mmCIF file of C-alpha atoms in Angstrom:
data_model
loop_
_atom_site.group_PDB
_atom_site.id
_atom_site.type_symbol
_atom_site.label_atom_id
_atom_site.label_comp_id
_atom_site.label_asym_id
_atom_site.label_seq_id
_atom_site.Cartn_x
_atom_site.Cartn_y
_atom_site.Cartn_z
ATOM 1 C CA MET A 1 0.008 0.000 0.008
ATOM 2 C CA TRP A 2 2.798 2.402 0.883
ATOM 3 C CA THR A 3 4.375 1.592 -2.452
ATOM 4 C CA PHE A 4 1.252 2.822 -4.137
ATOM 5 C CA PHE A 5 1.372 6.152 -2.316
ATOM 6 C CA HIS A 6 5.081 6.562 -3.037
ATOM 7 C CA LYS A 7 4.334 6.066 -6.720
ATOM 8 C CA LEU A 8 1.897 9.032 -6.610
ATOM 9 C CA ALA A 9 4.964 11.215 -6.042
ATOM 10 C CA SER A 10 6.513 9.935 -9.291
ATOM 11 C CA PRO A 11 5.783 12.248 -12.267
ATOM 12 C CA PRO A 12 6.082 9.567 -14.960
ATOM 13 C CA HIS A 13 3.833 7.172 -13.015
ATOM 14 C CA VAL A 14 1.163 9.839 -12.434
ATOM 15 C CA TYR A 15 1.424 10.936 -16.047
ATOM 16 C CA ARG A 16 0.608 7.380 -17.199
ATOM 17 C CA ILE A 17 -2.237 6.582 -14.752
ATOM 18 C CA ALA A 18 -3.869 10.005 -15.446
ATOM 19 C CA ALA A 19 -4.041 9.065 -19.118
ATOM 20 C CA ALA A 20 -5.847 5.852 -18.182
ATOM 21 C CA PHE A 21 -8.475 7.543 -16.026
ATOM 22 C CA VAL A 22 -9.250 10.585 -18.220
ATOM 23 C CA PRO A 23 -11.490 8.762 -20.826
ATOM 24 C CA TRP A 24 -13.401 6.842 -18.142
ATOM 25 C CA PHE A 25 -14.128 9.981 -16.099
ATOM 26 C CA ALA A 26 -14.995 12.002 -19.196
ATOM 27 C CA VAL A 27 -17.336 9.445 -20.833
ATOM 28 C CA ILE A 28 -19.216 8.533 -17.625
ATOM 29 C CA GLY A 29 -19.333 12.232 -16.609
ATOM 30 C CA VAL A 30 -20.811 13.344 -19.867
ATOM 31 C CA ALA A 31 -23.342 10.496 -19.820
ATOM 32 C CA LEU A 32 -24.498 11.451 -16.335
ATOM 33 C CA ILE A 33 -24.708 15.128 -17.268
ATOM 34 C CA GLY A 34 -26.728 14.235 -20.339
ATOM 35 C CA TYR A 35 -29.238 12.230 -18.326
ATOM 36 C CA GLY A 36 -29.420 14.793 -15.496
ATOM 37 C CA THR A 37 -29.874 17.748 -17.807
ATOM 38 C CA ILE A 38 -32.536 16.121 -19.988
ATOM 39 C CA ALA A 39 -34.436 14.704 -17.053
ATOM 40 C CA GLY A 40 -34.150 17.922 -15.040
ATOM 41 C CA LEU A 41 -35.172 20.271 -17.840
ATOM 42 C CA PHE A 42 -37.892 18.272 -19.536
ATOM 43 C CA PHE A 43 -39.243 15.593 -17.121
ATOM 44 C CA ALA A 44 -38.906 16.962 -13.583
ATOM 45 C CA PRO A 45 -42.118 18.707 -12.414
ATOM 46 C CA PRO A 46 -42.153 22.463 -11.820
ATOM 47 C CA ASP A 47 -41.495 23.591 -8.282
ATOM 48 C CA TYR A 48 -44.651 24.526 -6.425
ATOM 49 C CA GLN A 49 -43.194 27.945 -5.470
ATOM 50 C CA GLN A 50 -40.588 28.738 -8.119
ATOM 51 C CA GLY A 51 -42.188 27.113 -11.097
ATOM 52 C CA ASP A 52 -39.743 26.360 -13.957
ATOM 53 C CA ALA A 53 -37.171 28.872 -12.652
ATOM 54 C CA PHE A 54 -35.878 26.228 -10.230
ATOM 55 C CA ARG A 55 -34.396 24.222 -13.124
ATOM 56 C CA ILE A 56 -31.228 26.346 -13.054
ATOM 57 C CA ILE A 57 -30.234 24.256 -10.046
ATOM 58 C CA TYR A 58 -29.043 21.518 -12.368
ATOM 59 C CA VAL A 59 -26.170 23.787 -13.300
ATOM 60 C CA HIS A 60 -25.888 26.128 -10.324
ATOM 61 C CA VAL A 61 -25.668 23.496 -7.578
ATOM 62 C CA PRO A 62 -22.975 21.329 -9.239
ATOM 63 C CA ALA A 63 -20.971 24.497 -10.100
ATOM 64 C CA ALA A 64 -21.213 25.833 -6.505
ATOM 65 C CA TYR A 65 -20.261 22.429 -5.083
ATOM 66 C CA LEU A 66 -17.245 22.168 -7.397
ATOM 67 C CA SER A 67 -16.078 25.657 -6.580
ATOM 68 C CA LEU A 68 -15.634 24.473 -2.947
ATOM 69 C CA LEU A 69 -14.278 21.053 -3.907
ATOM 70 C CA ALA A 70 -11.711 22.510 -6.295
ATOM 71 C CA TYR A 71 -10.436 24.999 -3.666
ATOM 72 C CA SER A 72 -10.242 22.250 -1.077
ATOM 73 C CA ILE A 73 -8.183 20.094 -3.463
ATOM 74 C CA MET A 74 -5.999 23.041 -4.388
ATOM 75 C CA ALA A 75 -5.357 23.968 -0.747
ATOM 76 C CA ILE A 76 -4.662 20.372 0.339
ATOM 77 C CA ALA A 77 -2.266 19.790 -2.558
ATOM 78 C CA ALA A 78 -0.569 23.107 -1.916
ATOM 79 C CA GLY A 79 -0.200 22.163 1.812
ATOM 80 C CA ILE A 80 1.286 18.737 0.897
ATOM 81 C CA GLY A 81 3.704 20.383 -1.510
ATOM 82 C CA LEU A 82 4.700 22.992 1.056
ATOM 83 C CA ILE A 83 5.194 20.555 3.942
ATOM 84 C CA TRP A 84 6.643 17.540 2.217
ATOM 85 C CA ARG A 85 8.168 19.425 -0.724
ATOM 86 C CA MET A 86 6.402 17.369 -3.325
ATOM 87 C CA LYS A 87 6.600 19.127 -6.685
ATOM 88 C CA LEU A 88 3.784 16.957 -8.070
ATOM 89 C CA ALA A 89 1.441 18.236 -5.331
ATOM 90 C CA HIS A 90 2.157 21.792 -6.451
ATOM 91 C CA ALA A 91 1.422 20.679 -10.025
ATOM 92 C CA VAL A 92 -2.000 19.385 -8.931
ATOM 93 C CA ALA A 93 -2.723 22.674 -7.154
ATOM 94 C CA ALA A 94 -1.706 24.706 -10.222
ATOM 95 C CA ALA A 95 -3.800 22.511 -12.463
ATOM 96 C CA THR A 96 -6.900 22.801 -10.308
ATOM 97 C CA ALA A 97 -6.945 26.571 -9.854
ATOM 98 C CA PRO A 98 -8.256 27.659 -13.290
ATOM 99 C CA LEU A 99 -10.982 25.056 -13.262
ATOM 100 C CA GLY A 100 -12.036 26.109 -9.776
ATOM 101 C CA ALA A 101 -12.129 29.750 -10.891
ATOM 102 C CA TRP A 102 -14.406 28.922 -13.825
ATOM 103 C CA PHE A 103 -16.799 26.886 -11.715
ATOM 104 C CA THR A 104 -16.937 29.679 -9.148
ATOM 105 C CA PHE A 105 -17.708 32.168 -11.894
ATOM 106 C CA LEU A 106 -20.377 29.817 -13.227
ATOM 107 C CA ALA A 107 -21.920 29.443 -9.747
ATOM 108 C CA LEU A 108 -21.998 33.266 -9.302
ATOM 109 C CA ALA A 109 -23.470 33.846 -12.787
ATOM 110 C CA THR A 110 -26.230 31.229 -12.523
ATOM 111 C CA GLY A 111 -26.944 32.302 -8.925
ATOM 112 C CA SER A 112 -27.392 35.878 -10.152
ATOM 113 C CA ILE A 113 -29.714 34.756 -12.953
ATOM 114 C CA TRP A 114 -31.678 32.636 -10.481
ATOM 115 C CA GLY A 115 -31.793 35.472 -7.910
ATOM 116 C CA ARG A 116 -33.395 38.005 -10.241
ATOM 117 C CA PRO A 117 -36.862 36.350 -10.382
ATOM 118 C CA MET A 118 -36.638 34.900 -6.883
ATOM 119 C CA TRP A 119 -35.240 37.816 -4.877
ATOM 120 C CA GLY A 120 -36.026 40.681 -7.251
ATOM 121 C CA THR A 121 -32.382 41.549 -7.622
ATOM 122 C CA TRP A 122 -29.297 40.336 -9.497
ATOM 123 C CA TRP A 123 -27.008 40.796 -6.533
ATOM 124 C CA GLU A 124 -27.242 41.431 -2.763
ATOM 125 C CA TRP A 125 -24.041 42.541 -1.102
ATOM 126 C CA GLY A 126 -25.525 41.812 2.306
ATOM 127 C CA ASP A 127 -25.914 38.117 1.559
ATOM 128 C CA PRO A 128 -22.993 36.251 3.207
ATOM 129 C CA ARG A 129 -22.917 33.373 0.760
ATOM 130 C CA LEU A 130 -22.844 35.590 -2.330
ATOM 131 C CA THR A 131 -20.090 37.788 -0.871
ATOM 132 C CA SER A 132 -17.939 34.875 0.383
ATOM 133 C CA GLU A 133 -18.290 33.090 -2.965
ATOM 134 C CA LEU A 134 -17.101 36.210 -4.740
ATOM 135 C CA ILE A 135 -14.153 36.365 -2.361
ATOM 136 C CA MET A 136 -13.341 32.783 -3.386
ATOM 137 C CA LEU A 137 -13.244 33.845 -7.038
ATOM 138 C CA PHE A 138 -10.777 36.633 -6.076
ATOM 139 C CA LEU A 139 -8.659 34.036 -4.179
ATOM 140 C CA TYR A 140 -8.468 31.838 -7.295
ATOM 141 C CA ILE A 141 -7.468 34.813 -9.443
ATOM 142 C CA GLY A 142 -4.945 35.929 -6.842
ATOM 143 C CA TYR A 143 -3.411 32.442 -6.708
ATOM 144 C CA MET A 144 -3.025 32.270 -10.475
ATOM 145 C CA ALA A 145 -1.755 35.836 -10.723
ATOM 146 C CA LEU A 146 0.847 35.231 -7.996
ATOM 147 C CA ARG A 147 2.116 32.110 -9.745
ATOM 148 C CA SER A 148 2.443 33.903 -13.095
ATOM 149 C CA ALA A 149 4.188 36.903 -11.518
ATOM 150 C CA ILE A 150 7.123 34.801 -10.188
ATOM 151 C CA ASP A 151 9.522 33.401 -12.780
ATOM 152 C CA ASP A 152 11.185 30.906 -10.430
ATOM 153 C CA ILE A 153 8.803 27.921 -10.289
ATOM 154 C CA GLY A 154 10.014 26.828 -6.851
ATOM 155 C CA LYS A 155 9.350 30.284 -5.340
ATOM 156 C CA ALA A 156 6.037 30.445 -7.184
ATOM 157 C CA ASP A 157 5.013 27.090 -5.693
ATOM 158 C CA LYS A 158 5.823 28.234 -2.145
ATOM 159 C CA ALA A 159 4.249 31.690 -2.351
ATOM 160 C CA SER A 160 1.044 30.474 -4.028
ATOM 161 C CA ALA A 161 0.776 27.564 -1.571
ATOM 162 C CA VAL A 162 0.760 29.985 1.345
ATOM 163 C CA LEU A 163 -1.997 32.057 -0.260
ATOM 164 C CA ALA A 164 -4.051 28.912 -1.002
ATOM 165 C CA LEU A 165 -3.771 27.810 2.633
ATOM 166 C CA VAL A 166 -4.707 31.195 4.079
ATOM 167 C CA GLY A 167 -7.687 31.386 1.745
ATOM 168 C CA ALA A 168 -8.943 27.896 2.744
ATOM 169 C CA ILE A 169 -10.621 29.507 5.772
ATOM 170 C CA ASN A 170 -13.225 30.821 3.303
ATOM 171 C CA VAL A 171 -14.409 27.277 2.388
ATOM 172 C CA PRO A 172 -16.277 26.525 5.678
ATOM 173 C CA ILE A 173 -17.507 30.106 5.768
ATOM 174 C CA ILE A 174 -19.252 29.597 2.417
ATOM 175 C CA HIS A 175 -20.590 26.206 3.391
ATOM 176 C CA PHE A 176 -22.055 27.235 6.736
ATOM 177 C CA SER A 177 -22.958 30.840 5.879
ATOM 178 C CA VAL A 178 -26.671 30.106 5.520
ATOM 179 C CA GLU A 179 -26.685 28.569 9.024
ATOM 180 C CA TRP A 180 -24.433 31.127 10.762
ATOM 181 C CA TRP A 181 -26.012 34.287 9.397
ATOM 182 C CA SER A 182 -29.275 35.557 7.983
ATOM 183 C CA SER A 183 -29.222 34.847 4.234
ATOM 184 C CA LEU A 184 -31.375 35.085 1.164
ATOM 185 C CA HIS A 185 -30.249 31.574 0.309
ATOM 186 C CA GLN A 186 -32.352 28.643 1.454
ATOM 187 C CA GLY A 187 -30.958 26.236 4.021
ATOM 188 C CA PRO A 188 -29.447 22.867 3.299
ATOM 189 C CA THR A 189 -31.603 20.859 0.868
ATOM 190 C CA LEU A 190 -29.660 17.685 0.082
ATOM 191 C CA ILE A 191 -27.630 16.968 3.218
ATOM 192 C CA ARG A 192 -29.954 17.576 6.135
ATOM 193 C CA GLU A 193 -31.581 15.787 9.025
ATOM 194 C CA GLY A 194 -34.557 13.813 7.800
ATOM 195 C CA GLY A 195 -33.248 13.383 4.288
ATOM 196 C CA PRO A 196 -33.281 15.585 1.166
ATOM 197 C CA ALA A 197 -36.037 18.208 1.032
ATOM 198 C CA ILE A 198 -36.716 17.586 -2.662
ATOM 199 C CA GLU A 199 -38.863 14.997 -4.395
ATOM 200 C CA ALA A 200 -37.273 12.086 -6.254
ATOM 201 C CA ALA A 201 -38.149 13.289 -9.742
ATOM 202 C CA MET A 202 -36.145 16.423 -9.073
ATOM 203 C CA LEU A 203 -33.470 14.845 -6.874
ATOM 204 C CA TYR A 204 -32.137 12.081 -9.117
ATOM 205 C CA PRO A 205 -31.360 14.355 -12.114
ATOM 206 C CA LEU A 206 -29.648 16.745 -9.672
ATOM 207 C CA LEU A 207 -27.521 14.001 -8.170
ATOM 208 C CA ALA A 208 -26.688 12.794 -11.705
ATOM 209 C CA ASN A 209 -25.462 16.242 -12.657
ATOM 210 C CA ILE A 210 -23.477 16.622 -9.448
ATOM 211 C CA PHE A 211 -21.667 13.338 -9.984
ATOM 212 C CA GLY A 212 -21.376 13.955 -13.716
ATOM 213 C CA PHE A 213 -19.842 17.403 -13.276
ATOM 214 C CA THR A 214 -17.515 15.999 -10.621
ATOM 215 C CA LEU A 215 -16.237 13.271 -12.966
ATOM 216 C CA LEU A 216 -15.823 15.726 -15.826
ATOM 217 C CA PHE A 217 -13.964 18.015 -13.486
ATOM 218 C CA GLY A 218 -11.757 15.130 -12.516
ATOM 219 C CA ALA A 219 -10.994 14.348 -16.181
ATOM 220 C CA LEU A 220 -10.104 17.996 -16.841
ATOM 221 C CA VAL A 221 -7.872 18.166 -13.774
ATOM 222 C CA LEU A 222 -6.024 15.008 -14.804
ATOM 223 C CA MET A 223 -5.538 16.460 -18.304
ATOM 224 C CA ARG A 224 -4.156 19.622 -16.888
ATOM 225 C CA VAL A 225 -1.948 17.759 -14.438
ATOM 226 C CA ARG A 226 -0.398 15.853 -17.377
ATOM 227 C CA THR A 227 0.331 19.131 -19.097
ATOM 228 C CA GLU A 228 1.781 20.662 -15.892
ATOM 229 C CA VAL A 229 3.950 17.553 -15.376
ATOM 230 C CA LEU A 230 5.315 17.803 -18.925
ATOM 231 C CA GLN A 231 6.071 21.491 -18.472
ATOM 232 C CA ARG A 232 7.944 20.862 -15.211
ATOM 233 C CA GLU A 233 9.700 17.698 -16.382
ATOM 234 C CA ARG A 234 10.494 18.792 -19.955
ATOM 235 C CA ARG A 235 14.252 18.474 -19.428
ATOM 236 C CA SER A 236 14.086 15.066 -17.708
ATOM 237 C CA ARG A 237 15.239 11.833 -19.341
ATOM 238 C CA TRP A 238 11.838 10.138 -19.179
ATOM 239 C CA VAL A 239 10.157 12.903 -21.142
ATOM 240 C CA ARG A 240 12.853 12.924 -23.697
ATOM 241 C CA ASN A 241 12.641 9.150 -24.039
ATOM 242 C CA MET A 242 8.877 9.303 -24.390
ATOM 243 C CA ILE A 243 9.042 11.953 -27.126
ATOM 244 C CA LEU A 244 11.732 10.012 -29.024
ATOM 245 C CA GLY A 245 9.896 6.692 -28.502
ATOM 246 C CA ASP A 246 12.816 5.214 -26.600
ATOM 247 C CA PRO A 247 11.612 2.969 -23.732
ATOM 248 C CA ALA A 248 15.034 3.029 -22.074
#
């Protein structure tokens, strides 16, 4: 078992296994998204209060969930890289950041579109979840800007890792904001005492999209990790041998 974990620190090993997982994650993810989107948009009944406007949850909820998951992965990978000096962990953090930023932007955009008919406004600065989610977008942008501003990749890894770890405090704030403070957002719907507060015809497509988006996110992260590994290891022997087709 320990051998397996040690191999995860090996760039050529991770490069190879990532290639094996990408098609599986992508195909299953797209299939789940296809089912969830079609079932959610065309077969799920209208909400008794929101009518058809609720259907934006099939994009908004997965995007919001992945914005938190991506930052958590980025911060954990950055912490591992900073503490144990694993370059591959920094590569994972760097590969995750742009995807997390896009999902955060998507969550904010769809939330704003949803909020207009529900709350009567596109944006409410007093809402803790909206504001903290926007701060997360700025943290993603700050992380990427800091990395690109430092030419030395080792220094860029360390500096951006510190920023990622400091910003991680925002993850639980976003998650628990609707419970800690007064918010326009509704309380927990899926994970709550007594089970999900949504009927099965609406729930199953939503779960399919959450899992589908997660798998697609995983495929994209692995693709970006492979690119990041090649960039970092471009002068190594194994990359040269791979390009030249020499197995030695």
